[in-house]
Coordinates of C-alpha atoms and ligand atoms in Angstrom, one line a residue:
M5 CA 199.6 81.3 -143.0
D6 CA 202.1 78.6 -142.4
F7 CA 204.8 78.5 -140.0
H8 CA 207.1 76.9 -142.4
I9 CA 206.4 80.0 -144.4
C10 CA 207.8 82.4 -141.8
L11 CA 211.1 80.4 -140.6
S12 CA 212.1 79.2 -144.3
G13 CA 212.7 82.5 -146.9
P14 CA 215.5 83.4 -149.0
C15 CA 218.2 81.0 -147.3
S16 CA 219.3 78.0 -149.5
G17 CA 219.5 74.6 -149.0
G18 CA 223.2 74.2 -149.4
G19 CA 223.5 76.9 -147.1
L20 CA 221.4 74.8 -144.7
V21 CA 223.8 71.2 -145.4
A22 CA 226.5 74.1 -144.9
Y23 CA 225.1 75.2 -141.6
S24 CA 225.2 71.4 -140.0
E25 CA 228.5 70.7 -141.4
V26 CA 229.6 74.2 -139.3
R27 CA 228.1 72.9 -136.3
S28 CA 230.2 69.6 -136.3
S29 CA 233.5 71.6 -137.1
P30 CA 233.3 75.1 -134.9
G31 CA 236.7 76.1 -136.9
V32 CA 235.0 75.8 -139.9
Y33 CA 232.2 77.8 -138.6
A34 CA 233.8 80.9 -138.5
D35 CA 235.4 80.6 -141.7
A36 CA 231.9 80.1 -143.4
V37 CA 230.1 82.9 -141.6
Q38 CA 232.4 85.1 -143.1
G39 CA 232.4 83.5 -146.4
D40 CA 229.4 82.7 -148.3
I41 CA 226.5 82.0 -145.5
K42 CA 224.5 85.1 -144.2
K43 CA 223.3 84.0 -141.0
K44 CA 219.6 85.4 -140.6
K45 CA 219.2 88.4 -138.2
V46 CA 217.4 87.8 -135.4
V47 CA 216.1 91.1 -133.1
V48 CA 215.0 90.4 -129.6
L49 CA 213.3 93.4 -128.1
G50 CA 213.4 93.1 -124.3
T51 CA 215.2 91.2 -121.5
G52 CA 212.1 90.1 -119.7
W53 CA 210.8 86.5 -118.5
A54 CA 210.1 85.7 -122.4
G55 CA 213.2 87.4 -124.2
T56 CA 215.4 85.7 -121.5
S57 CA 213.9 82.3 -121.7
F58 CA 214.2 82.9 -125.6
L59 CA 217.5 83.7 -125.6
K60 CA 218.5 80.8 -122.6
N61 CA 217.0 78.1 -125.3
L62 CA 218.1 79.5 -128.2
K63 CA 221.1 77.7 -130.3
G64 CA 222.5 80.8 -131.2
Y65 CA 224.9 78.9 -134.3
Q66 CA 222.2 79.7 -137.1
Y67 CA 221.6 83.4 -136.1
D68 CA 223.0 86.9 -135.8
V69 CA 221.0 87.9 -132.6
Q70 CA 220.9 91.3 -131.4
V71 CA 219.2 92.3 -128.1
V72 CA 217.5 95.7 -127.4
S73 CA 216.3 96.5 -123.9
P74 CA 216.2 99.6 -121.8
R75 CA 217.7 97.5 -119.2
N76 CA 220.3 95.7 -118.9
Y77 CA 219.3 92.7 -116.7
F78 CA 217.1 90.1 -116.2
A79 CA 214.9 90.6 -113.0
F80 CA 213.1 87.7 -111.0
T81 CA 210.0 90.0 -110.4
P82 CA 207.9 87.3 -108.3
L83 CA 210.2 88.6 -105.4
L84 CA 210.3 92.4 -106.0
P85 CA 207.6 93.2 -103.3
S86 CA 210.5 91.4 -100.9
V87 CA 212.4 94.4 -102.3
T88 CA 209.8 97.0 -101.1
C89 CA 210.4 96.0 -97.7
G90 CA 214.4 94.9 -97.8
T91 CA 213.6 91.2 -97.0
V92 CA 215.7 90.9 -100.3
E93 CA 218.2 93.2 -101.9
A94 CA 217.8 94.2 -105.2
R95 CA 221.1 93.1 -106.6
S96 CA 220.2 89.5 -105.1
I97 CA 217.2 89.4 -108.2
V98 CA 219.1 90.6 -111.0
E99 CA 221.3 88.3 -113.4
P100 CA 223.0 90.8 -116.5
V101 CA 221.7 89.8 -119.7
R102 CA 225.3 89.7 -120.9
N103 CA 226.5 86.9 -118.6
I104 CA 223.5 84.9 -119.2
V105 CA 223.6 84.6 -123.0
R106 CA 227.8 84.6 -122.4
K107 CA 227.0 81.5 -120.5
K108 CA 225.3 79.7 -123.4
G109 CA 228.1 80.4 -125.8
L110 CA 225.5 82.8 -128.0
D111 CA 226.5 85.4 -130.7
V112 CA 224.6 87.8 -129.8
Q113 CA 225.2 91.8 -129.4
F114 CA 223.6 93.4 -126.9
R115 CA 221.4 97.3 -127.2
E116 CA 220.9 99.4 -123.5
A117 CA 218.3 101.1 -125.4
E118 CA 214.4 101.4 -126.2
C119 CA 212.1 100.3 -129.4
F120 CA 210.2 103.4 -129.9
K121 CA 209.6 102.2 -133.5
I122 CA 208.9 98.9 -135.6
D123 CA 208.5 99.2 -139.2
A124 CA 207.0 96.3 -140.4
E125 CA 207.1 97.0 -143.6
N126 CA 211.1 97.9 -143.8
K127 CA 211.7 95.0 -141.2
K128 CA 213.7 97.7 -139.1
V129 CA 213.1 99.0 -135.4
Y130 CA 213.8 102.2 -134.2
C131 CA 215.8 102.5 -131.4
R132 CA 216.8 105.3 -128.9
S133 CA 219.3 105.0 -126.3
S134 CA 218.0 104.5 -122.6
Q135 CA 217.2 108.1 -120.9
D136 CA 217.3 106.3 -117.6
T137 CA 221.5 106.1 -117.2
N138 CA 224.1 108.8 -115.8
L139 CA 225.6 109.5 -119.2
G140 CA 222.9 111.2 -120.7
G141 CA 222.4 111.5 -124.6
K142 CA 219.9 110.1 -126.5
E143 CA 221.6 108.6 -129.5
E144 CA 218.9 107.0 -131.9
F145 CA 220.1 104.8 -134.6
T146 CA 218.0 101.3 -136.4
V147 CA 218.1 98.0 -136.3
D148 CA 217.3 95.5 -139.5
Y149 CA 215.8 92.2 -138.8
D150 CA 214.7 88.8 -140.6
Y151 CA 213.3 87.8 -137.9
L152 CA 211.6 90.1 -135.2
V153 CA 210.8 88.8 -131.6
V154 CA 209.1 91.2 -129.7
A155 CA 208.9 90.6 -125.7
M156 CA 208.5 94.3 -124.3
G157 CA 206.2 93.1 -121.0
A158 CA 203.7 95.7 -120.4
R159 CA 203.0 99.3 -118.2
A160 CA 201.1 99.5 -115.4
N161 CA 197.2 100.3 -116.0
T162 CA 196.6 103.7 -114.5
F163 CA 192.9 103.3 -116.2
N164 CA 193.4 107.1 -116.8
T165 CA 192.9 107.8 -113.1
P166 CA 193.7 111.3 -112.5
G167 CA 196.7 112.1 -110.4
V168 CA 198.0 108.4 -110.4
V169 CA 201.2 108.9 -112.9
E170 CA 202.3 112.2 -110.5
N171 CA 201.4 110.9 -107.1
A172 CA 201.2 107.0 -106.5
H173 CA 204.1 104.4 -106.7
F174 CA 203.9 101.5 -109.2
L175 CA 205.3 98.1 -108.7
K176 CA 206.7 96.8 -111.9
E177 CA 210.5 97.2 -112.4
I178 CA 213.4 96.9 -110.0
E179 CA 213.5 100.8 -109.6
D180 CA 209.7 100.9 -108.4
A181 CA 210.3 98.6 -105.4
Q182 CA 213.6 100.5 -104.8
R183 CA 211.8 103.7 -104.1
I184 CA 209.3 102.1 -102.5
R185 CA 211.7 100.9 -100.1
R186 CA 212.9 104.6 -99.5
T187 CA 209.8 106.4 -99.3
V188 CA 208.3 103.2 -96.5
I189 CA 211.5 104.7 -94.4
D190 CA 211.2 108.4 -95.6
C191 CA 207.6 108.4 -94.5
F192 CA 208.9 106.9 -90.9
E193 CA 211.5 109.7 -90.4
R194 CA 209.5 112.3 -91.8
A195 CA 206.7 111.5 -89.0
S196 CA 209.4 111.2 -85.8
L197 CA 210.1 115.1 -86.6
P198 CA 209.1 117.1 -83.7
S199 CA 207.2 119.9 -85.7
V200 CA 205.0 117.0 -87.2
S201 CA 201.5 118.0 -85.9
E202 CA 199.8 114.2 -84.3
E203 CA 196.9 114.5 -87.4
E204 CA 199.6 115.2 -90.3
R205 CA 202.1 112.3 -88.6
K206 CA 198.5 109.8 -88.6
R207 CA 198.5 110.6 -92.7
I208 CA 202.1 110.1 -93.3
L209 CA 202.1 107.2 -91.6
H210 CA 198.9 105.8 -93.6
F211 CA 200.0 103.2 -96.2
V212 CA 197.6 102.6 -99.2
V213 CA 197.8 100.1 -101.2
V214 CA 194.9 100.4 -104.6
G215 CA 194.5 96.7 -106.4
G216 CA 194.0 93.0 -104.7
G217 CA 195.5 91.3 -107.0
P218 CA 198.5 89.2 -106.2
T219 CA 201.1 92.3 -106.3
G220 CA 198.9 94.2 -104.2
V221 CA 198.2 91.7 -101.3
E222 CA 202.3 90.7 -101.1
F223 CA 203.0 94.4 -100.6
S224 CA 200.5 94.4 -98.3
A225 CA 201.5 91.5 -96.3
E226 CA 205.3 92.5 -97.1
L227 CA 204.8 95.9 -95.4
H228 CA 202.9 94.7 -92.9
D229 CA 205.3 92.1 -91.7
F230 CA 208.0 95.3 -91.9
V231 CA 206.0 97.1 -89.5
H232 CA 205.5 94.8 -87.1
E233 CA 208.9 92.6 -86.6
D234 CA 211.4 95.8 -87.7
I235 CA 209.8 99.4 -87.7
A236 CA 208.1 98.5 -84.6
K237 CA 211.2 98.2 -82.7
L238 CA 212.7 101.1 -84.2
Y239 CA 210.2 103.4 -84.0
P240 CA 208.6 102.6 -80.8
S241 CA 206.4 105.7 -80.4
L242 CA 205.1 105.2 -84.1
K243 CA 203.7 102.1 -84.2
D244 CA 200.4 102.7 -83.1
H245 CA 199.8 105.5 -85.6
V246 CA 200.3 103.4 -88.8
K247 CA 198.0 101.8 -91.0
I248 CA 197.3 99.7 -94.3
T249 CA 194.6 100.4 -96.1
L250 CA 194.1 97.8 -99.5
L251 CA 191.3 99.3 -101.8
E252 CA 190.0 96.7 -103.9
A253 CA 186.8 97.6 -107.1
G254 CA 185.8 94.3 -106.9
D255 CA 183.6 92.2 -104.6
H256 CA 187.2 90.5 -103.0
I257 CA 190.8 90.3 -103.1
L258 CA 192.7 87.4 -105.3
N259 CA 189.9 86.5 -107.5
M260 CA 191.7 84.6 -109.8
F261 CA 192.3 82.5 -106.5
D262 CA 189.9 79.7 -105.3
K263 CA 187.8 81.3 -102.8
R264 CA 189.1 79.0 -99.8
I265 CA 192.6 81.4 -100.4
T266 CA 190.4 84.7 -101.2
T267 CA 188.6 83.6 -97.7
F268 CA 191.6 83.1 -95.8
A269 CA 193.3 86.2 -97.0
E270 CA 190.9 88.8 -96.0
E271 CA 190.2 86.8 -92.8
K272 CA 194.4 87.2 -92.1
F273 CA 194.5 90.8 -93.2
Q274 CA 191.3 91.2 -90.5
R275 CA 193.2 89.7 -88.0
D276 CA 196.4 91.1 -88.8
G277 CA 194.5 95.0 -88.8
I278 CA 195.2 95.8 -92.3
Q279 CA 191.8 97.1 -93.2
L280 CA 190.5 96.0 -96.8
K281 CA 187.9 97.9 -98.6
V282 CA 186.1 96.2 -101.3
G283 CA 184.1 97.8 -103.8
S284 CA 185.9 100.9 -103.7
M285 CA 187.0 102.5 -106.9
V286 CA 189.6 104.9 -106.8
I287 CA 188.7 107.9 -108.7
K288 CA 191.5 110.6 -108.3
V289 CA 194.9 110.9 -106.2
T290 CA 196.4 113.9 -105.0
D291 CA 199.2 114.6 -103.5
K292 CA 197.8 113.7 -100.1
E293 CA 194.6 112.6 -100.6
I294 CA 192.8 109.6 -102.7
S295 CA 189.2 109.9 -103.8
T296 CA 187.5 106.8 -104.1
K297 CA 183.5 105.9 -105.2
E298 CA 182.0 103.3 -103.0
R299 CA 180.1 101.1 -104.5
S300 CA 177.2 100.0 -102.1
T301 CA 176.8 103.5 -101.0
G302 CA 177.5 105.3 -104.1
A303 CA 179.3 108.2 -101.5
T304 CA 182.6 109.9 -102.7
L305 CA 185.6 109.5 -100.0
S306 CA 188.7 111.3 -99.4
I307 CA 191.0 109.2 -97.7
P308 CA 194.4 111.3 -96.8
Y309 CA 197.5 109.2 -97.0
G310 CA 201.7 108.9 -97.0
M311 CA 202.1 106.5 -99.4
V312 CA 200.1 104.6 -102.2
V313 CA 201.2 102.1 -104.2
W314 CA 198.8 101.3 -107.5
S315 CA 198.8 98.0 -108.5
T316 CA 195.4 97.8 -110.4
G317 CA 196.8 95.1 -113.6
I318 CA 198.3 96.2 -116.8
G319 CA 198.2 98.0 -120.2
T320 CA 199.8 98.0 -123.5
R321 CA 203.0 100.1 -124.4
P322 CA 202.7 102.9 -126.7
V323 CA 205.1 101.5 -128.9
I324 CA 203.0 98.4 -129.1
M325 CA 200.1 100.4 -129.6
D326 CA 201.6 102.2 -132.6
F327 CA 202.4 98.9 -134.2
M328 CA 199.1 97.5 -134.0
K329 CA 198.0 100.4 -136.0
Q330 CA 200.5 100.0 -138.6
V331 CA 199.4 96.0 -139.2
G332 CA 195.2 96.8 -138.6
Q333 CA 194.7 95.1 -135.1
T334 CA 193.4 98.6 -134.8
N335 CA 190.3 97.2 -133.0
R336 CA 192.0 95.1 -130.2
R337 CA 193.4 96.3 -126.8
V338 CA 196.3 93.6 -126.8
L339 CA 199.1 92.5 -129.5
A340 CA 197.5 89.5 -130.9
T341 CA 199.4 86.1 -132.1
D342 CA 198.0 82.9 -133.5
E343 CA 199.2 80.0 -131.2
W344 CA 202.6 80.0 -133.4
M345 CA 203.3 83.3 -131.2
R346 CA 202.9 84.7 -134.7
V347 CA 201.8 88.3 -134.9
E348 CA 198.5 88.3 -136.8
G349 CA 199.4 90.0 -140.3
C350 CA 203.1 89.4 -139.6
N351 CA 205.2 87.0 -141.5
S352 CA 208.6 87.6 -139.5
I353 CA 207.1 89.2 -136.2
Y354 CA 206.6 86.8 -133.5
A355 CA 205.3 88.5 -129.6
L356 CA 205.4 86.7 -126.6
G357 CA 204.7 87.4 -122.9
D358 CA 202.9 90.3 -121.0
C359 CA 202.8 92.2 -124.7
A360 CA 200.6 89.6 -126.6
T361 CA 198.0 87.4 -126.3
I362 CA 196.6 84.4 -128.6
N363 CA 193.9 85.0 -130.3
Q364 CA 191.0 82.4 -129.0
R365 CA 188.6 83.7 -131.7
K366 CA 190.9 82.5 -134.4
V367 CA 191.7 79.8 -132.5
M368 CA 187.9 78.9 -132.5
E369 CA 187.4 80.2 -136.5
D370 CA 190.6 77.5 -137.2
I371 CA 187.8 75.0 -135.4
A372 CA 185.1 76.3 -137.4
A373 CA 186.8 75.4 -140.5
I374 CA 188.0 72.2 -139.4
F375 CA 184.1 71.1 -139.0
N376 CA 183.3 72.4 -142.2
K377 CA 185.0 70.0 -143.4
A378 CA 183.5 67.4 -141.2
D379 CA 180.2 68.1 -142.8
K380 CA 181.9 67.2 -146.1
N381 CA 182.7 64.0 -144.4
Q382 CA 179.3 63.3 -143.8
S383 CA 178.3 63.8 -146.9
G384 CA 181.0 61.1 -148.1
T385 CA 183.9 63.6 -149.4
L386 CA 186.2 62.9 -146.9
N387 CA 187.2 59.9 -145.0
V388 CA 186.6 58.4 -141.4
E389 CA 190.8 58.3 -141.0
D390 CA 191.0 61.8 -142.1
F391 CA 188.1 63.4 -139.9
R392 CA 189.4 61.6 -136.8
E393 CA 193.0 63.1 -137.2
V394 CA 191.3 66.2 -137.7
I395 CA 189.4 65.7 -134.3
K396 CA 192.7 64.7 -132.4
D397 CA 194.6 67.2 -133.3
I398 CA 191.7 69.3 -132.1
C399 CA 192.1 67.9 -129.2
E400 CA 196.0 67.7 -128.8
R401 CA 195.6 71.5 -129.5
Y402 CA 192.8 72.6 -127.4
P403 CA 192.7 70.2 -123.9
Q404 CA 189.4 72.6 -123.0
V405 CA 188.1 71.2 -125.8
E406 CA 188.2 67.4 -125.0
L407 CA 187.3 68.2 -121.0
Y408 CA 184.5 70.1 -121.9
L409 CA 183.0 67.4 -123.9
K410 CA 183.6 64.6 -121.4
R411 CA 181.9 67.1 -118.9
K412 CA 178.9 67.2 -121.4
Q413 CA 179.1 63.3 -121.5
L414 CA 179.3 63.2 -125.3
K415 CA 181.1 60.4 -125.1
N416 CA 181.0 59.0 -128.4
F417 CA 183.1 62.0 -129.4
V418 CA 185.5 61.3 -126.6
E419 CA 186.5 57.8 -128.3
L420 CA 186.6 59.2 -131.7
L421 CA 188.9 62.1 -130.2
K422 CA 191.4 59.2 -128.6
G423 CA 191.3 57.2 -131.8
S424 CA 190.0 54.2 -129.7
Q425 CA 189.3 51.1 -131.5
G426 CA 185.8 50.1 -131.9
D427 CA 183.3 50.8 -135.0
V428 CA 184.2 54.5 -136.2
E429 CA 181.9 54.4 -139.2
K430 CA 179.1 53.8 -136.7
Q431 CA 180.0 56.3 -134.2
L432 CA 180.3 59.3 -137.1
V433 CA 177.1 58.6 -138.4
E434 CA 175.8 58.7 -134.9
L435 CA 177.5 62.2 -134.4
D436 CA 175.6 65.0 -134.4
I437 CA 177.5 67.6 -135.9
E438 CA 175.4 70.6 -135.1
K439 CA 175.1 69.4 -131.4
F440 CA 179.1 69.0 -131.4
K441 CA 179.5 72.9 -133.0
M442 CA 176.8 74.2 -130.6
A443 CA 178.9 72.6 -127.6
L444 CA 182.3 74.4 -129.3
S445 CA 180.8 77.4 -129.5
E446 CA 180.4 77.1 -126.1
V447 CA 183.5 76.5 -125.3
D448 CA 184.9 79.1 -127.4
S449 CA 183.0 81.7 -125.0
Q450 CA 184.6 80.2 -121.9
M451 CA 188.0 80.1 -123.4
K452 CA 190.4 83.0 -122.1
S453 CA 193.4 84.3 -122.8
L454 CA 196.3 82.9 -121.0
P455 CA 197.1 84.9 -117.8
A456 CA 200.0 87.7 -117.9
T457 CA 202.2 85.8 -115.9
A458 CA 205.9 84.9 -115.5
Q459 CA 205.3 81.3 -116.1
V460 CA 203.4 81.9 -119.5
A461 CA 206.4 84.5 -121.2
A462 CA 209.2 81.8 -120.3
Q463 CA 207.0 78.7 -121.5
Q464 CA 206.7 81.1 -124.6
G465 CA 210.2 81.9 -124.7
E466 CA 211.5 78.5 -124.4
Y467 CA 208.4 76.9 -127.2
L468 CA 209.7 79.6 -129.6
A469 CA 213.5 79.4 -129.3
N470 CA 212.8 75.7 -129.8
C471 CA 210.9 75.9 -133.1
F472 CA 214.3 78.7 -134.1
N473 CA 216.5 76.0 -133.1
R474 CA 214.6 73.5 -135.6
M475 CA 214.5 75.5 -138.6
E476 CA 217.5 74.0 -139.8
E477 CA 215.5 70.7 -140.0
C478 CA 212.4 72.2 -141.4
E479 CA 214.4 73.3 -144.4
M480 CA 215.6 70.0 -145.1
N481 CA 212.3 68.7 -145.1
P482 CA 210.4 71.5 -146.5
E483 CA 207.1 69.3 -146.3
G484 CA 207.4 68.9 -142.7
P485 CA 205.1 66.5 -140.8
L486 CA 201.5 66.3 -141.9
R487 CA 199.1 67.3 -139.4
F488 CA 196.2 68.5 -141.1
R489 CA 195.2 67.1 -144.5
G490 CA 194.4 69.4 -147.0
S491 CA 195.3 72.9 -146.6
G492 CA 196.8 74.5 -143.2
R493 CA 200.2 72.2 -142.6
H494 CA 202.1 73.3 -139.7
R495 CA 205.8 72.5 -139.0
F496 CA 205.9 72.9 -135.1
R497 CA 203.1 71.8 -132.5
P498 CA 200.8 74.9 -131.6
F499 CA 202.0 76.4 -128.5
R500 CA 200.5 74.6 -125.6
Y501 CA 200.8 76.1 -122.0
K502 CA 201.4 74.0 -118.5
H503 CA 199.8 75.5 -115.5
F504 CA 202.0 75.1 -112.7
G505 CA 200.1 76.6 -109.9
Q506 CA 200.3 79.8 -108.3
F507 CA 201.3 81.5 -105.0
A508 CA 200.1 84.3 -103.0
P509 CA 202.1 85.0 -100.0
L510 CA 200.2 86.8 -97.2
G511 CA 202.7 87.7 -94.6
G512 CA 203.4 86.1 -91.5
E513 CA 205.4 83.0 -93.1
Q514 CA 202.0 82.1 -94.2
T515 CA 201.7 81.3 -98.5
A516 CA 198.6 80.3 -100.1
A517 CA 199.0 77.8 -102.7
Q518 CA 196.5 76.8 -105.9
L519 CA 198.2 74.0 -107.0
P520 CA 196.9 72.4 -110.7
G521 CA 194.0 70.1 -110.4
D522 CA 192.8 72.9 -108.0
W523 CA 194.4 71.9 -105.2
V524 CA 195.0 74.3 -102.3
S525 CA 197.2 74.6 -99.9
I526 CA 197.7 77.5 -97.2
G527 CA 199.9 77.7 -94.5
K528 CA 203.6 77.9 -93.0
S529 CA 204.3 74.4 -94.5
T530 CA 203.5 76.0 -98.1
Q531 CA 205.5 79.1 -97.2
W532 CA 208.4 76.4 -97.4
L533 CA 207.2 75.0 -100.5
W534 CA 207.3 79.0 -101.8
Y535 CA 211.1 79.3 -100.5
S536 CA 212.3 76.7 -102.4
V537 CA 210.3 76.9 -105.6
Y538 CA 211.4 80.4 -105.9
A539 CA 215.0 79.7 -105.0
S540 CA 215.1 76.9 -107.6
K541 CA 213.7 79.0 -110.5
L542 CA 216.0 81.7 -109.8
V543 CA 217.9 81.8 -113.0
T544 CA 221.7 81.8 -112.0
W545 CA 223.4 80.2 -108.8
R546 CA 224.7 84.0 -108.2
T547 CA 221.2 84.8 -107.7
R548 CA 220.5 81.6 -105.6
V549 CA 223.1 82.4 -103.5
L550 CA 222.1 85.7 -102.8
V551 CA 218.8 85.2 -102.3
V552 CA 218.7 82.6 -99.7
S553 CA 221.5 84.1 -97.9
D554 CA 219.2 87.6 -97.8
W555 CA 216.7 85.3 -96.5
G556 CA 219.1 84.0 -93.8
R557 CA 220.0 87.7 -93.1
R558 CA 216.8 88.5 -92.7
W559 CA 215.9 85.8 -90.1
I560 CA 219.0 86.8 -87.7
F561 CA 219.4 90.4 -88.3
G562 CA 216.3 91.9 -89.6
R563 CA 215.5 94.0 -92.4
D564 CA 217.4 96.8 -92.8
S565 CA 216.0 100.5 -92.8
S566 CA 218.8 102.9 -93.3
R567 CA 217.5 105.0 -96.3
I568 CA 219.8 104.9 -98.9
Ligands
LIG2 P1 209.2 91.9 -118.7 O1 209.2 90.5 -117.6 O2 208.0 93.1 -118.1 O3 209.9 92.4 -119.5 C1 209.6 93.3 -120.4 C2 210.8 93.5 -121.2 O4 210.7 94.9 -122.1 C3 212.1 94.2 -120.0 O5 213.3 94.0 -120.5 C4 211.9 95.9 -120.2 O6 213.1 96.9 -119.9 C5 211.7 95.5 -122.2 N1 211.1 96.6 -122.6 C6 210.6 97.7 -122.1 N2 210.0 98.6 -122.9 C7 210.8 98.7 -124.0 C8 211.3 98.8 -125.7 N3 210.6 100.0 -126.0 N4 212.3 98.3 -125.9 C9 212.9 97.1 -126.0 N5 212.5 96.7 -124.9 C10 211.3 97.3 -123.8 N6 204.0 85.9 -113.1 C11 204.0 84.7 -112.0 O7 204.1 84.1 -112.6 N7 204.2 84.5 -110.6 C12 204.3 85.5 -109.9 O8 204.8 85.2 -109.1 C13 204.7 87.1 -110.4 N8 204.9 87.7 -109.3 C14 204.8 88.9 -109.7 C15 205.0 89.9 -109.2 C16 205.1 91.5 -109.2 C17 205.3 92.6 -108.2 C18 205.3 91.6 -110.7 C19 205.3 93.8 -111.2 C20 204.7 90.4 -111.8 C21 205.1 89.6 -111.4 N9 204.7 88.3 -111.9 C22 204.4 87.6 -111.7 C23 203.8 88.7 -113.3 C24 205.5 88.7 -114.4 O9 206.7 89.3 -113.8 C25 205.5 89.1 -115.8 O10 204.2 88.3 -116.5 C26 206.4 88.6 -116.6 O11 207.6 89.5 -116.2 C27 205.9 88.9 -118.3 O12 207.5 88.9 -119.0 P2 207.2 89.9 -120.2 O13 208.8 89.4 -121.0 O14 206.5 89.9 -121.0 O15 208.0 91.1 -119.8

């Protein structure tokens, strides 16, 4: 399945020439659109990191774009934990989608609705108007597409633990953060009532966070700062009753970070009085108690709580599960795409961000196929230059392979990969294909799926938009650049993720950062780096100004504890 097949299609060459004329002359464009040329319909599902990045980078003159999402805004999720305690206001981190596309001058229709079924066979999506609005009503409608971009994100994963949905708070959406903020204040107001017993007061002021990943850790740190910097002044009699507990099923918190960060965070939490319970698996949540199973002793404990925040990772949305069944991906947990973001088994459907993952096994199968050619090469059916091109391509696509080979000191291969001058024929004879294959299968087991982060989602959105923008050019050069010899020609380079590092805010104006090259930085100066990176990453100047002024307001006046 080649990319050019998906992106070309029925549009005629004549039509494409007309498009380029249209582009240079906007007046002609409108007439032409109403005349012969029918723009391809692109439907985008979701206005999160992936969908918005796609829309921001798309040059829409080629397409009739429709966006369907239950939220008419983009939310800057890395600042959601700051919203839970009023460090930043909810409205400061959202930008209306209509604003984003209007500024781009795109030809885009937005529908505030959720997609509940994708019909890949008839190229249709079934939608229902958002149930969250005050307008009531649940109108259903269908939208046809030529290309579908699925960027619906994921839902919170409860691992089917009883009582979580009913009793715990999640931290995925703006509404979740607002709800948490209100509940925190509620707990303090209820605990202040004279009729409440001492024991009950302790329970109400016990905040439990489940999941020691970046979100759980950041929320615990935010809550701790809020309690100690603001609440302690407003509710002085209650401050000694407050308890924050972080439950983690594994051995450590922040286990995706460098060990130095994990250790620093654990020690800091201990100093701050945040109770950290590792090896503690939640098995049930009722309205007042959490039951855990302790790995070390096997004992079951019941922990009374006032508020619980559940942050144990993400799961697949039901609509995506249903779609996976339709396209024969029943044995997978996440929707699989190839490296060009195409859903496996579908020609015109792309999936980005948290709702999908690039199927690395398929990638390694591709490599194996290429090496079958290399085998042939040894028997003289493929020439050296072909082989060199194939190897270069592998290294371009999979930097991990090259790194791995270097580490294994397979220097001949690496030189060959780099295309260095030298006696390539000789190197080729020396090449032990079997050994190389074994090395690759080890790489295979080491290659992990990309993390579910905003960074990945945004880069995928930008990548796909750039491919769509070049569609016209590709139509005009149907052969496209020849990247692979023989079968498997790809118009576009496959998606390659660039990791820019990750932050873990730990409270008290201290942040840990793990930057590319495994460079670790922890402390107050890193907090300033965090401020500047996040301020620069906000999607518009409006949100940037609002967030920076929220930070300033918090420094001067403290956080607002009104329950509104
Ligand atoms: P989302 O951004 O979740 O967008 C999904 C979109 O689909 C939304 O607009 C949603 O309304 C819409 N949608 C949902 N259902 C439907 C439907 N049925 N039909 C149509 N549309 C639908 N990542 C980082 O890189 N750095 C961080 O610091 C960071 N911090 C985070 C903090 C928190 C609290 C959270 C929750 C996440 C954080 N992440 C961070 C992860 C990051 O937010 C996600 O990886 C990212 O949002 C994924 O982007 P997405 O577009 O796939 O999904």
